[in-house]
XYZ file of C-alpha atoms in Angstrom:
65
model
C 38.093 -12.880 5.220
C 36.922 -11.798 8.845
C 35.842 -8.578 7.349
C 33.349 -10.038 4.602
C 32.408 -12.675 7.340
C 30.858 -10.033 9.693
C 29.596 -7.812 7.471
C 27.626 -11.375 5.771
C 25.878 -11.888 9.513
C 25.368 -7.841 9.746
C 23.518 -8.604 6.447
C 21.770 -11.134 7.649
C 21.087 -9.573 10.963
C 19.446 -6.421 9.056
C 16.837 -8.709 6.753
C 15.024 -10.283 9.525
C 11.708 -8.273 9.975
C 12.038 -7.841 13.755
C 15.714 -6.069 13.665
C 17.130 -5.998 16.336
C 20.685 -4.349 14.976
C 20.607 -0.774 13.470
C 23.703 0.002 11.592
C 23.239 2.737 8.530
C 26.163 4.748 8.084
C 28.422 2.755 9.826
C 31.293 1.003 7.714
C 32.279 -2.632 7.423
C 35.248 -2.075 9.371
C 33.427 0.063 12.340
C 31.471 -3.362 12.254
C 34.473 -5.726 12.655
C 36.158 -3.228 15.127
C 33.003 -3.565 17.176
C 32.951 -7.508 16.380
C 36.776 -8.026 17.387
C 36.554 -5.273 20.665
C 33.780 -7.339 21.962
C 35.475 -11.329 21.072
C 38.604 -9.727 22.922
C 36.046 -9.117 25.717
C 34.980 -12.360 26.729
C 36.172 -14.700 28.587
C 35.591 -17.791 27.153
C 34.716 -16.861 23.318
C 35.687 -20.408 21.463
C 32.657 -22.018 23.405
C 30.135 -20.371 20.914
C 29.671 -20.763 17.612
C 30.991 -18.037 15.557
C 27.994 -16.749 13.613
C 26.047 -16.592 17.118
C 29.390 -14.739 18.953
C 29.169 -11.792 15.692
C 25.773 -11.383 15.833
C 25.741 -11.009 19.737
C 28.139 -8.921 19.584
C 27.030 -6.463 16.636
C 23.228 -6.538 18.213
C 25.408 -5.726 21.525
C 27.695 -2.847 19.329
C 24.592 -1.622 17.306
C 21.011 -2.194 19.356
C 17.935 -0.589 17.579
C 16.774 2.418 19.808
């Protein structure tokens, strides 16, 4: 369930016009890893919604250069 989740927002995150993610190549499970690594990271990670926390943390993970 978490997997499909994420990779639904990393969807999302890669239609909008302006990306600001870039993730080709890079597997649905490279994507949670980043996802969970970062959660695990903060201190206080229930305060945010969930959609907002995975996309901050996959536009943290995977920033357009």
């Amino acid at each position: 369930f978490c997997l499909g989740y994420v990779f639904a927002i990393a969807e999302a995150l890669y239609a909008v016009p302006d990306k600001t993610v870039c993730f080709e190549g890079v597997s649905p499970e490279t994507l949670l890893d980043a996802v969970v690594s970062h959660v695990a990271n903060q201190p206080a990670p229930r305060e945010q919604q969930a959609g907002t926390l995975v996309a901050i943390a996959l536009e943290t993970s995977f920033p357009c250069k």
